[in-house]
mmCIF file of C-alpha atoms in Angstrom:
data_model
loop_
_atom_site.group_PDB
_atom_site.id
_atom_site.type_symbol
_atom_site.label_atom_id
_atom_site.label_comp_id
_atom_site.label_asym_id
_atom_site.label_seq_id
_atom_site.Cartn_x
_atom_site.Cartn_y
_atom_site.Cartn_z
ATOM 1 C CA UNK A 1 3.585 -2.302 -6.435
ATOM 2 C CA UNK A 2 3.789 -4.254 -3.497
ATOM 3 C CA UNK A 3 5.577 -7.466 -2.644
ATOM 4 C CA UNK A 4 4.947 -9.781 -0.355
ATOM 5 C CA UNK A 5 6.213 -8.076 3.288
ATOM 6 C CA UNK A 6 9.695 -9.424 3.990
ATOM 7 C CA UNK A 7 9.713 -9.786 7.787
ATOM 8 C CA UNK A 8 12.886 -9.566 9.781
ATOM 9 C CA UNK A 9 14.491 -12.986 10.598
ATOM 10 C CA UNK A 10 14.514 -13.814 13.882
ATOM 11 C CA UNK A 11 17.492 -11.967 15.829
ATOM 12 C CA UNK A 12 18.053 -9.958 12.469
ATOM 13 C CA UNK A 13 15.801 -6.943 13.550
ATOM 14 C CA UNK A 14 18.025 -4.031 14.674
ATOM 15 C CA UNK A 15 20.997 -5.075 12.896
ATOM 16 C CA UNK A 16 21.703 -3.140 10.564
ATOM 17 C CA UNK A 17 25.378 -2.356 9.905
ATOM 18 C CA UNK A 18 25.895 1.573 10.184
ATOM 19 C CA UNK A 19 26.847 3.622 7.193
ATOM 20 C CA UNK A 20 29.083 6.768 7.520
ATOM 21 C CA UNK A 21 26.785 10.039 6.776
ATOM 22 C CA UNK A 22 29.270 11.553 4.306
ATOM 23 C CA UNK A 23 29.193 8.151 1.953
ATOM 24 C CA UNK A 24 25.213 8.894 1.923
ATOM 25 C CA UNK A 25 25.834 11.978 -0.117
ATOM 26 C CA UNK A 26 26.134 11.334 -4.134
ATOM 27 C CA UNK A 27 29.550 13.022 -5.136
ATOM 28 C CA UNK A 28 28.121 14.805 -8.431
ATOM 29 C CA UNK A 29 25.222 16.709 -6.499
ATOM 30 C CA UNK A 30 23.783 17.211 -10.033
ATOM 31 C CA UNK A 31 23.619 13.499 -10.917
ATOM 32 C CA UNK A 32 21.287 12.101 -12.680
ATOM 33 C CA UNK A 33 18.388 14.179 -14.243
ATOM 34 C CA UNK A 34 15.393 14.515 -12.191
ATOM 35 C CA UNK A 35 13.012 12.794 -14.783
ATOM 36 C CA UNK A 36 15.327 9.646 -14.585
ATOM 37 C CA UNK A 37 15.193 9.860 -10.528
ATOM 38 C CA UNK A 38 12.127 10.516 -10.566
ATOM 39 C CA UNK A 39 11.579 7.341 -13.027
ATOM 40 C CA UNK A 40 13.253 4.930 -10.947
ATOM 41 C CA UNK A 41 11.352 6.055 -7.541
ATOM 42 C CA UNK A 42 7.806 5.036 -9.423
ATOM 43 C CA UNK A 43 9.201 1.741 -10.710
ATOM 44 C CA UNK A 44 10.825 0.890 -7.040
ATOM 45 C CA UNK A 45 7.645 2.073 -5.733
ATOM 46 C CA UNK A 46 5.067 0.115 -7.840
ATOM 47 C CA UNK A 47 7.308 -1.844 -10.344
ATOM 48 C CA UNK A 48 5.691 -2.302 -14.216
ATOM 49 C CA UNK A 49 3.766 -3.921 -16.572
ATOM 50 C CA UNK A 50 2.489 -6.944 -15.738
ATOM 51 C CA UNK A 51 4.409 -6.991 -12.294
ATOM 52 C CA UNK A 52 2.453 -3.914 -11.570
ATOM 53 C CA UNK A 53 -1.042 -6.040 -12.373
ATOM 54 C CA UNK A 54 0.092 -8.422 -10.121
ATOM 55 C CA UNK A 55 0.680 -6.394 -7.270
ATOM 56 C CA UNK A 56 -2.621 -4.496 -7.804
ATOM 57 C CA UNK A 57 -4.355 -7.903 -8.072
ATOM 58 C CA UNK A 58 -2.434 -7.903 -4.290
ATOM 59 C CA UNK A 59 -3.375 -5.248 -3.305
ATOM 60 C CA UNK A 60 -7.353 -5.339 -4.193
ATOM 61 C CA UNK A 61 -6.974 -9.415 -2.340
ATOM 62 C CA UNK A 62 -5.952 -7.379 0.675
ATOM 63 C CA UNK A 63 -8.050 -4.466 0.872
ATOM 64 C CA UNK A 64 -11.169 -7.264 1.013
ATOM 65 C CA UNK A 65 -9.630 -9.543 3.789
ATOM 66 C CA UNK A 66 -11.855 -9.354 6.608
ATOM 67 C CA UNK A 67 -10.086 -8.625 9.907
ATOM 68 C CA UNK A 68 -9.691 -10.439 13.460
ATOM 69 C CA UNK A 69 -10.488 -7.444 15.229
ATOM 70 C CA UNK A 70 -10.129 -3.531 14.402
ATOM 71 C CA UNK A 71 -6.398 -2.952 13.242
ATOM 72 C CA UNK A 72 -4.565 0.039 14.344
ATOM 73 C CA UNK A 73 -1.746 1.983 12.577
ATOM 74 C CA UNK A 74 0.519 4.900 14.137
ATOM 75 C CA UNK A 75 2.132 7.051 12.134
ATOM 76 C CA UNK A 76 4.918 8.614 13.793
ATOM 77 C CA UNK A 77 8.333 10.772 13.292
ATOM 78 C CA UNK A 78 11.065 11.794 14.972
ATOM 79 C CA UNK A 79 10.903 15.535 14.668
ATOM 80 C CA UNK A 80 8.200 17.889 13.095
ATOM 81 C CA UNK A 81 8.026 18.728 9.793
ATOM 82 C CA UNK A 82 9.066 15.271 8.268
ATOM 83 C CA UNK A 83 5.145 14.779 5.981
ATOM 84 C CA UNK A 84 3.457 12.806 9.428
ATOM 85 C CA UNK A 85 0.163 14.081 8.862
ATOM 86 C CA UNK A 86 0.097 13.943 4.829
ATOM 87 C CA UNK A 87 1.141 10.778 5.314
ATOM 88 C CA UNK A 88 -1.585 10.029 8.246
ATOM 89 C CA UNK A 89 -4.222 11.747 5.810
ATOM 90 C CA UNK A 90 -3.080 10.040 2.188
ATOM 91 C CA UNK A 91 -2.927 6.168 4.398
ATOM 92 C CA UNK A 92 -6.186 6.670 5.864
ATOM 93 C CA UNK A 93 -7.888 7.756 2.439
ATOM 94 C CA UNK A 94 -6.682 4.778 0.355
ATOM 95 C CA UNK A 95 -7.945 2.606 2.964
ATOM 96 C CA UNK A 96 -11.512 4.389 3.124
ATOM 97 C CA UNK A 97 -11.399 4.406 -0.676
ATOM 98 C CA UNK A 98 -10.519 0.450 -0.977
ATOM 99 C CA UNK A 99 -12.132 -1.676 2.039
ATOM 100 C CA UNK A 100 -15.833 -1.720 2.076
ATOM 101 C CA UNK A 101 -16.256 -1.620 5.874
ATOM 102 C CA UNK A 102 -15.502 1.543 8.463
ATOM 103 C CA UNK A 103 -12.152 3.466 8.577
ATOM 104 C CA UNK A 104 -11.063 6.177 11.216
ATOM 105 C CA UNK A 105 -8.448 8.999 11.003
ATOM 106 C CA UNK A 106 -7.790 9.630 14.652
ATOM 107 C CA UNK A 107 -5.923 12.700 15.578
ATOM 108 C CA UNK A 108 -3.873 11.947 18.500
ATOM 109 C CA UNK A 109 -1.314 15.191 18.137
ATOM 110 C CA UNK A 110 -1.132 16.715 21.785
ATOM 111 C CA UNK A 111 -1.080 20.396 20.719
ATOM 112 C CA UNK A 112 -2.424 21.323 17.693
ATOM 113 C CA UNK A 113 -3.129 18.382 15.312
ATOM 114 C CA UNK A 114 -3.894 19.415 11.782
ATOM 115 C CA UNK A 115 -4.898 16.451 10.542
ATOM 116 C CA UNK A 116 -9.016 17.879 10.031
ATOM 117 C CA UNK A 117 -7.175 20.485 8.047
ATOM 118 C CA UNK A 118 -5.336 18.311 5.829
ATOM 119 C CA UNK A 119 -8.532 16.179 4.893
ATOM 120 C CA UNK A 120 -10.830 19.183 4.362
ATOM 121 C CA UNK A 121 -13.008 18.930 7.545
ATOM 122 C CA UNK A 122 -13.750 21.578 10.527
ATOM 123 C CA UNK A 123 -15.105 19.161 13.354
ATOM 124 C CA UNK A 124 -17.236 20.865 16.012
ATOM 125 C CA UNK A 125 -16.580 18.262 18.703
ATOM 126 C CA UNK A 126 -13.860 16.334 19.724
ATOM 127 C CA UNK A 127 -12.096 13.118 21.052
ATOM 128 C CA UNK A 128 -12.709 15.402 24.116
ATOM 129 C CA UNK A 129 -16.695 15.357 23.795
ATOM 130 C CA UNK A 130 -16.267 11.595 23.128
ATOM 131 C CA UNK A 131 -14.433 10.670 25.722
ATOM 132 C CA UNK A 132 -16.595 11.992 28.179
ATOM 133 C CA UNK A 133 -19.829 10.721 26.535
ATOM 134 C CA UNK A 134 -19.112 6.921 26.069
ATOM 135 C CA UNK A 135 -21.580 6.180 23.410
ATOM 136 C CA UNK A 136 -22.737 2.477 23.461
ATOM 137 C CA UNK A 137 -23.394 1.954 19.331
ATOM 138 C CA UNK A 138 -22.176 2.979 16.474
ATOM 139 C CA UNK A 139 -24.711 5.119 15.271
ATOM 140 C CA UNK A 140 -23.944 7.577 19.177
ATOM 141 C CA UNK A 141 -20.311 7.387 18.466
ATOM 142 C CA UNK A 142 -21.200 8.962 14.768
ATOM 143 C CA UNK A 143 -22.172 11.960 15.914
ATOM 144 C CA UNK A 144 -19.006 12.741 17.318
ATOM 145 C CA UNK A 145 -17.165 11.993 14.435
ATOM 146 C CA UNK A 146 -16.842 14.023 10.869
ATOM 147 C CA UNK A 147 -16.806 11.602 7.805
ATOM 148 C CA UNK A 148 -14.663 13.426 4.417
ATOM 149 C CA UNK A 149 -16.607 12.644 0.770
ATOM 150 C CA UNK A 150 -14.413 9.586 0.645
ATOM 151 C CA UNK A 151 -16.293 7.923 3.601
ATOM 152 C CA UNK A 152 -13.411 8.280 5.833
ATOM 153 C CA UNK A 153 -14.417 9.139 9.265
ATOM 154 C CA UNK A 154 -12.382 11.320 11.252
ATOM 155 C CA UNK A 155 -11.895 12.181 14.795
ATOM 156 C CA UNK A 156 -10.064 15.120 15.709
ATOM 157 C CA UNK A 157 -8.406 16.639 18.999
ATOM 158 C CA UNK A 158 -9.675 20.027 18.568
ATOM 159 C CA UNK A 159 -12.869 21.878 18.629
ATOM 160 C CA UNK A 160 -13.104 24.050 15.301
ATOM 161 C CA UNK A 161 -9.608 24.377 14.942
ATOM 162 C CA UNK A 162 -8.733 25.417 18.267
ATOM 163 C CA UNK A 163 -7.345 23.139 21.808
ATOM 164 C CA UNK A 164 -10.135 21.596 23.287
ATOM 165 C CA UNK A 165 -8.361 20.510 26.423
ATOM 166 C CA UNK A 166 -5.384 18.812 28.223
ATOM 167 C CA UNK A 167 -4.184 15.813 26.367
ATOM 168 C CA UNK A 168 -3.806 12.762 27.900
ATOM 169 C CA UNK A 169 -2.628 8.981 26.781
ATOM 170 C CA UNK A 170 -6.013 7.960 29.051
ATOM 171 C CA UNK A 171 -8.187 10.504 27.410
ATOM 172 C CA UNK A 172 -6.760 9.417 24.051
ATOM 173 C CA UNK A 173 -7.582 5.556 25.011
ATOM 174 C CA UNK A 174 -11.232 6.445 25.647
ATOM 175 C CA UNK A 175 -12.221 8.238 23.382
ATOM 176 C CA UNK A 176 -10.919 5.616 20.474
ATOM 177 C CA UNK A 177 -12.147 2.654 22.948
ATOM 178 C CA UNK A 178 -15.420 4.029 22.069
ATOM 179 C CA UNK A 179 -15.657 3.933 18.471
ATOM 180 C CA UNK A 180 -12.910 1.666 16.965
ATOM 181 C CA UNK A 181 -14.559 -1.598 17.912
ATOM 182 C CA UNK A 182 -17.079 -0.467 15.389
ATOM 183 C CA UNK A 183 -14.420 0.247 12.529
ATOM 184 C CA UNK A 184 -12.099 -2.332 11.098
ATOM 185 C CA UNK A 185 -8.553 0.655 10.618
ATOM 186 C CA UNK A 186 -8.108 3.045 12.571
ATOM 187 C CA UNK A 187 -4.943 5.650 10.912
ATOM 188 C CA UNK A 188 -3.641 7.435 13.939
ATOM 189 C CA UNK A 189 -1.628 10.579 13.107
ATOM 190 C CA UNK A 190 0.815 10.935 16.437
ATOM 191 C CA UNK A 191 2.333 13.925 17.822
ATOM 192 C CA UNK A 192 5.862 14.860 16.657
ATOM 193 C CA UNK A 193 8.833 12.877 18.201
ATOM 194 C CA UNK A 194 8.885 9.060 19.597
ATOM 195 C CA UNK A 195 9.492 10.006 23.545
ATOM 196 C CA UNK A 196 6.198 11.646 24.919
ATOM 197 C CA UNK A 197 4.048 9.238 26.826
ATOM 198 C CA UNK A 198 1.125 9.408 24.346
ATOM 199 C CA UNK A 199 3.389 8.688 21.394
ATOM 200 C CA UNK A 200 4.889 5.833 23.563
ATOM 201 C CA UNK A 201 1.560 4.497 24.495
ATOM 202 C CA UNK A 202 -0.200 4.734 21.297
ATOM 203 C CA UNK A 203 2.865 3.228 19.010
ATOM 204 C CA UNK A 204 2.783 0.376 22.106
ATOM 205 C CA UNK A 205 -1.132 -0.477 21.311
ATOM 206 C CA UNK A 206 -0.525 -0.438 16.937
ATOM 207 C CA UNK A 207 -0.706 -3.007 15.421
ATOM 208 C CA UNK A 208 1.285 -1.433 12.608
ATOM 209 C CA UNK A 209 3.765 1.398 12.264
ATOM 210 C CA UNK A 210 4.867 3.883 9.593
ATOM 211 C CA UNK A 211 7.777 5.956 10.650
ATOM 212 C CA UNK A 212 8.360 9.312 8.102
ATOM 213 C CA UNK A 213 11.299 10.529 7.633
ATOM 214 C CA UNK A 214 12.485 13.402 5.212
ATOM 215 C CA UNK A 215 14.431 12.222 2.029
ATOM 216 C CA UNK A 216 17.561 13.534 3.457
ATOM 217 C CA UNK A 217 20.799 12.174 5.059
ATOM 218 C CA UNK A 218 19.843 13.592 8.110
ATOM 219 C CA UNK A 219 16.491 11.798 8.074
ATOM 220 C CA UNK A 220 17.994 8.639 7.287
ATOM 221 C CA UNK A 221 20.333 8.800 10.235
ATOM 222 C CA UNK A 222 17.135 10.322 12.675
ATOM 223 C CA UNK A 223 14.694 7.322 11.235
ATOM 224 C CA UNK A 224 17.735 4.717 12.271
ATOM 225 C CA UNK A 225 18.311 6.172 15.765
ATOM 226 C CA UNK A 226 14.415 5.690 16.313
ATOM 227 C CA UNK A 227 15.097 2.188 15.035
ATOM 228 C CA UNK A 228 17.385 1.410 17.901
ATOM 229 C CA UNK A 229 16.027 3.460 20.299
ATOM 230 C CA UNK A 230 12.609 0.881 19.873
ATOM 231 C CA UNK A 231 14.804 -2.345 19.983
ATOM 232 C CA UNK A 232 16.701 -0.800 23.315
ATOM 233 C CA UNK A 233 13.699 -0.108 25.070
ATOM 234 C CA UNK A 234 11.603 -3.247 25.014
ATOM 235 C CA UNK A 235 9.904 -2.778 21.530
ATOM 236 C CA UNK A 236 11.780 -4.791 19.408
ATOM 237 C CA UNK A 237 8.535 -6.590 18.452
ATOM 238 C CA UNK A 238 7.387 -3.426 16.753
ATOM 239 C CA UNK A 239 9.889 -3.884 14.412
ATOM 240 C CA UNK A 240 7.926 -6.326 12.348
ATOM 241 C CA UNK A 241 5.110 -4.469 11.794
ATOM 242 C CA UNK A 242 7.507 -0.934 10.893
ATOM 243 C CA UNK A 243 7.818 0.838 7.714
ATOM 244 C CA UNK A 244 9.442 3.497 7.092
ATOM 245 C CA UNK A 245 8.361 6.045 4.804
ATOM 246 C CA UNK A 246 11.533 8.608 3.273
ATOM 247 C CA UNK A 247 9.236 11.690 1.914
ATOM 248 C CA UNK A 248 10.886 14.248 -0.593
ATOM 249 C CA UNK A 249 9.925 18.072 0.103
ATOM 250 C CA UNK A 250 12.128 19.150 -2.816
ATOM 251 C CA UNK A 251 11.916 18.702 -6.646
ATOM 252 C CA UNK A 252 15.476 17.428 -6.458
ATOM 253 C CA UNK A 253 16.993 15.410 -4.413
ATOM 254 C CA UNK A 254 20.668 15.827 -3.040
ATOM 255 C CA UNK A 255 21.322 12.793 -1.140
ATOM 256 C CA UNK A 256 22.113 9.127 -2.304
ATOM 257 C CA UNK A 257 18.886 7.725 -1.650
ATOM 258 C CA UNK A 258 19.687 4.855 -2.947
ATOM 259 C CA UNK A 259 22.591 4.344 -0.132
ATOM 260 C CA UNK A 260 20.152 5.840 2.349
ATOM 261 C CA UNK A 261 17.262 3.419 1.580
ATOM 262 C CA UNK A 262 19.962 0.504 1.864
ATOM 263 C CA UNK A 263 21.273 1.675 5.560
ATOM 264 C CA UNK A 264 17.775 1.673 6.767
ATOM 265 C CA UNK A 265 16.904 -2.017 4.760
ATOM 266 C CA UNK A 266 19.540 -3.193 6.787
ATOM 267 C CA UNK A 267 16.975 -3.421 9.484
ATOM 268 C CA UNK A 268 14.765 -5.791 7.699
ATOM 269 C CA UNK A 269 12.445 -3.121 6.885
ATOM 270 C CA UNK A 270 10.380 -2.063 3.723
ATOM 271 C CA UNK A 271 11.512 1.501 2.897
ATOM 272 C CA UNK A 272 9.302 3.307 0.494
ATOM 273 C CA UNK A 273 10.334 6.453 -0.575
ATOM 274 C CA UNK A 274 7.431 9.149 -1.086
ATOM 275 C CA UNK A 275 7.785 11.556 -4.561
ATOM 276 C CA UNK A 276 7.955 15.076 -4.366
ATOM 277 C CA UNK A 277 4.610 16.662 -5.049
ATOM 278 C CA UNK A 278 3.517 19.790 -5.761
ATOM 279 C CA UNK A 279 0.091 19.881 -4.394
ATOM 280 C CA UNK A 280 0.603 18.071 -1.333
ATOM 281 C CA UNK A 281 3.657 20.535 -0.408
ATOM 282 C CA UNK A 282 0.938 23.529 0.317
ATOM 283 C CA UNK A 283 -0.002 22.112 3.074
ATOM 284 C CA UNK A 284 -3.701 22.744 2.189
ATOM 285 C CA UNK A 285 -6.330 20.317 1.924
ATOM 286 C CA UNK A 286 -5.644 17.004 0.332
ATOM 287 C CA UNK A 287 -7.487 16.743 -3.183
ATOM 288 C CA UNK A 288 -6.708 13.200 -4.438
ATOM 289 C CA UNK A 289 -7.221 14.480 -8.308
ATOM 290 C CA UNK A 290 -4.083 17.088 -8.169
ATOM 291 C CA UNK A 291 -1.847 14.162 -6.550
ATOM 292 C CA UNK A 292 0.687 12.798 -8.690
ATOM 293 C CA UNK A 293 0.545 9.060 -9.856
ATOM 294 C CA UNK A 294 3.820 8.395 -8.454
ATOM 295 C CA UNK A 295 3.152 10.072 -5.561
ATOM 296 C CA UNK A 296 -0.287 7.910 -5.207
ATOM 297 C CA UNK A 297 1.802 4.750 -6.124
ATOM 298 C CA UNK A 298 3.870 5.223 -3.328
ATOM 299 C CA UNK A 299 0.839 5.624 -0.682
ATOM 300 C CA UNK A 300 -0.700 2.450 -1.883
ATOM 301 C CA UNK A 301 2.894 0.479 -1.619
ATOM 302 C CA UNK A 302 3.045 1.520 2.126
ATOM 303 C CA UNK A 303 -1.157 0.558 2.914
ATOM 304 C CA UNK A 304 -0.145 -2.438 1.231
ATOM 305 C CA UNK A 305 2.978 -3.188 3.575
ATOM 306 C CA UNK A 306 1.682 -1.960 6.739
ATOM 307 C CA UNK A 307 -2.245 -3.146 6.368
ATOM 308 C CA UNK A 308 -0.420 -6.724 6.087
ATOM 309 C CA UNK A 309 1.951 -6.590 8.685
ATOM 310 C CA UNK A 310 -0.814 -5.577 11.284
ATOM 311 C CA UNK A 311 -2.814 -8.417 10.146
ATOM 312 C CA UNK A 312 0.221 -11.071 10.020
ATOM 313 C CA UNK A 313 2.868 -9.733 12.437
ATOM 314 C CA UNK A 314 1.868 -10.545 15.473
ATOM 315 C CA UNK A 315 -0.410 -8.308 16.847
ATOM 316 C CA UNK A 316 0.246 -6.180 20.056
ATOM 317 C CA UNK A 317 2.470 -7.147 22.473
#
């Protein structure tokens, strides 16, 4: 369950002191058993007992804080393949299932996004159709949109699953111009990689930012290079409003996550670190009843950490 965000101290962002790749790998690749990992990930994740009704106390205060103006999250990785979209999918539901007032899963992936598929929708029109309709209320902008049985409303870049059209970081801006003034979070799933202009542009206008990574060594060190990549290129700011999100894609783990989780904390960050599970690894459809608690435990820990940092760290910049 979630703590109160622990934001960088000033100058402190970025410095995290590097940790050789080999000491991130446990020695005894057996080590401990899986229920005991496993174990420990849903106490990190959401702690116990009367901790735990604390932090969901937290949680529920948060979820019915009004906001200054509509509040946008990226969620972004450095390579495909890392859980981006699950995770763009699971964030945006626990918002739409918690806050009373409108929440949008935008689909901002350049080529093919699957983030309709993942939440069990088959839009007909697209960020496309909306762009080049500017609707003037709500109640225009809705018919562009496709709303899941959680209320979430969704707007996707594709037209029935296929490309609707050249993607552009204007078109993107348009289209979401339109409607998020009438919604109050807007979950954008991003493209693969942190380089392309839309990424670049949409990560720029967040007001939060979860960065997946896979549960590996090799994620830890690609999540750390995006880390300094941001704070060399005029974005340190962003780093404030970051979490990073380390997603298992295998029922056992082989790296010291532990040791990985504490190189990336360096930075100042919250790093919550995303169970295995079975249902969300077919890439099908998300059904909320076949997701594991811990897995759910973990989604809630990062709403709660980046829904407060985009109302508390600063805004855009």
């Amino acid at each position: 369950a979630p703590p109160e965000p622990a934001h960088p101290a000033p100058g402190q962002a970025g410095g995290g002191h590097p940790v050789p790749a080999d000491d991130l790998v446990r020695r005894n690749q057996h080590g401990d058993p899986l229920a005991r990992r496993m174990g420990r990930g849903v106490r990190n994740a959401m702690g116990g007992g009367a901790r735990e009704a604390r932090e969901r106390a937290a949680f529920a205060d948060l979820m019915q804080r009004s906001v200054p103006s509509s509040r946008q999250i990226a969620v972004a990785s450095v390579r495909g393949g890392a859980g981006k979209t699950t995770m763009a999918a699971m964030l945006a539901t626990e918002l739409a299932l918690h806050r009373a007032d409108r929440v949008l899963a935008a689909d901002a992936d350049a080529e093919l996004g699957s983030l309709p598929l993942r939440l069990g929708v088959s839009p007909q029109l697209s960020l496309f159709d909306l762009a080049a309709h500017r609707p003037n209320t709500f109640q225009e902008a809705e018919g562009f949109l496709t709303r899941t049985p959680h209320g979430l409303y969704v707007l996707s870049s594709t037209r029935g699953g296929r490309i609707a059209g050249e993607f552009t970081l204007e078109t993107f801006q348009t289209a979401l111009s339109s409607v998020s003034r009438y919604v109050a979070a807007t979950v954008v799933d991003c493209g693969a990689g942190i380089l392309t202009e839309v990424n670049r542009g949409v990560v720029a206008g967040s007001h939060g930012l979860v960065l997946v990574t896979p549960g590996t060594v090799d994620g830890a060190l690609s999540a750390r290079g995006a880390l300094e990549w941001y704070a060399a290129n005029d974005q340190r700011g962003l780093l404030g409003r970051t979490v990073i999100a380390m997603v298992s894609h295998a029922p056992q783990v082989g790296a010291d996550l532990r040791r990985a989780q504490e190189m990336l904390a360096a930075w100042g960050l919250p790093v919550v670190f995303v169970p295995y599970d079975r249902h969300l690894a077919t890439g099908s459809s998300v059904e909320l009843a076949k997701v594991s608690a811990a897995a759910r435990s973990a989604f809630t820990r990062i709403v709660y950490e980046v829904f407060s940092r985009s109302l508390t760290g600063g805004g855009v910049r």
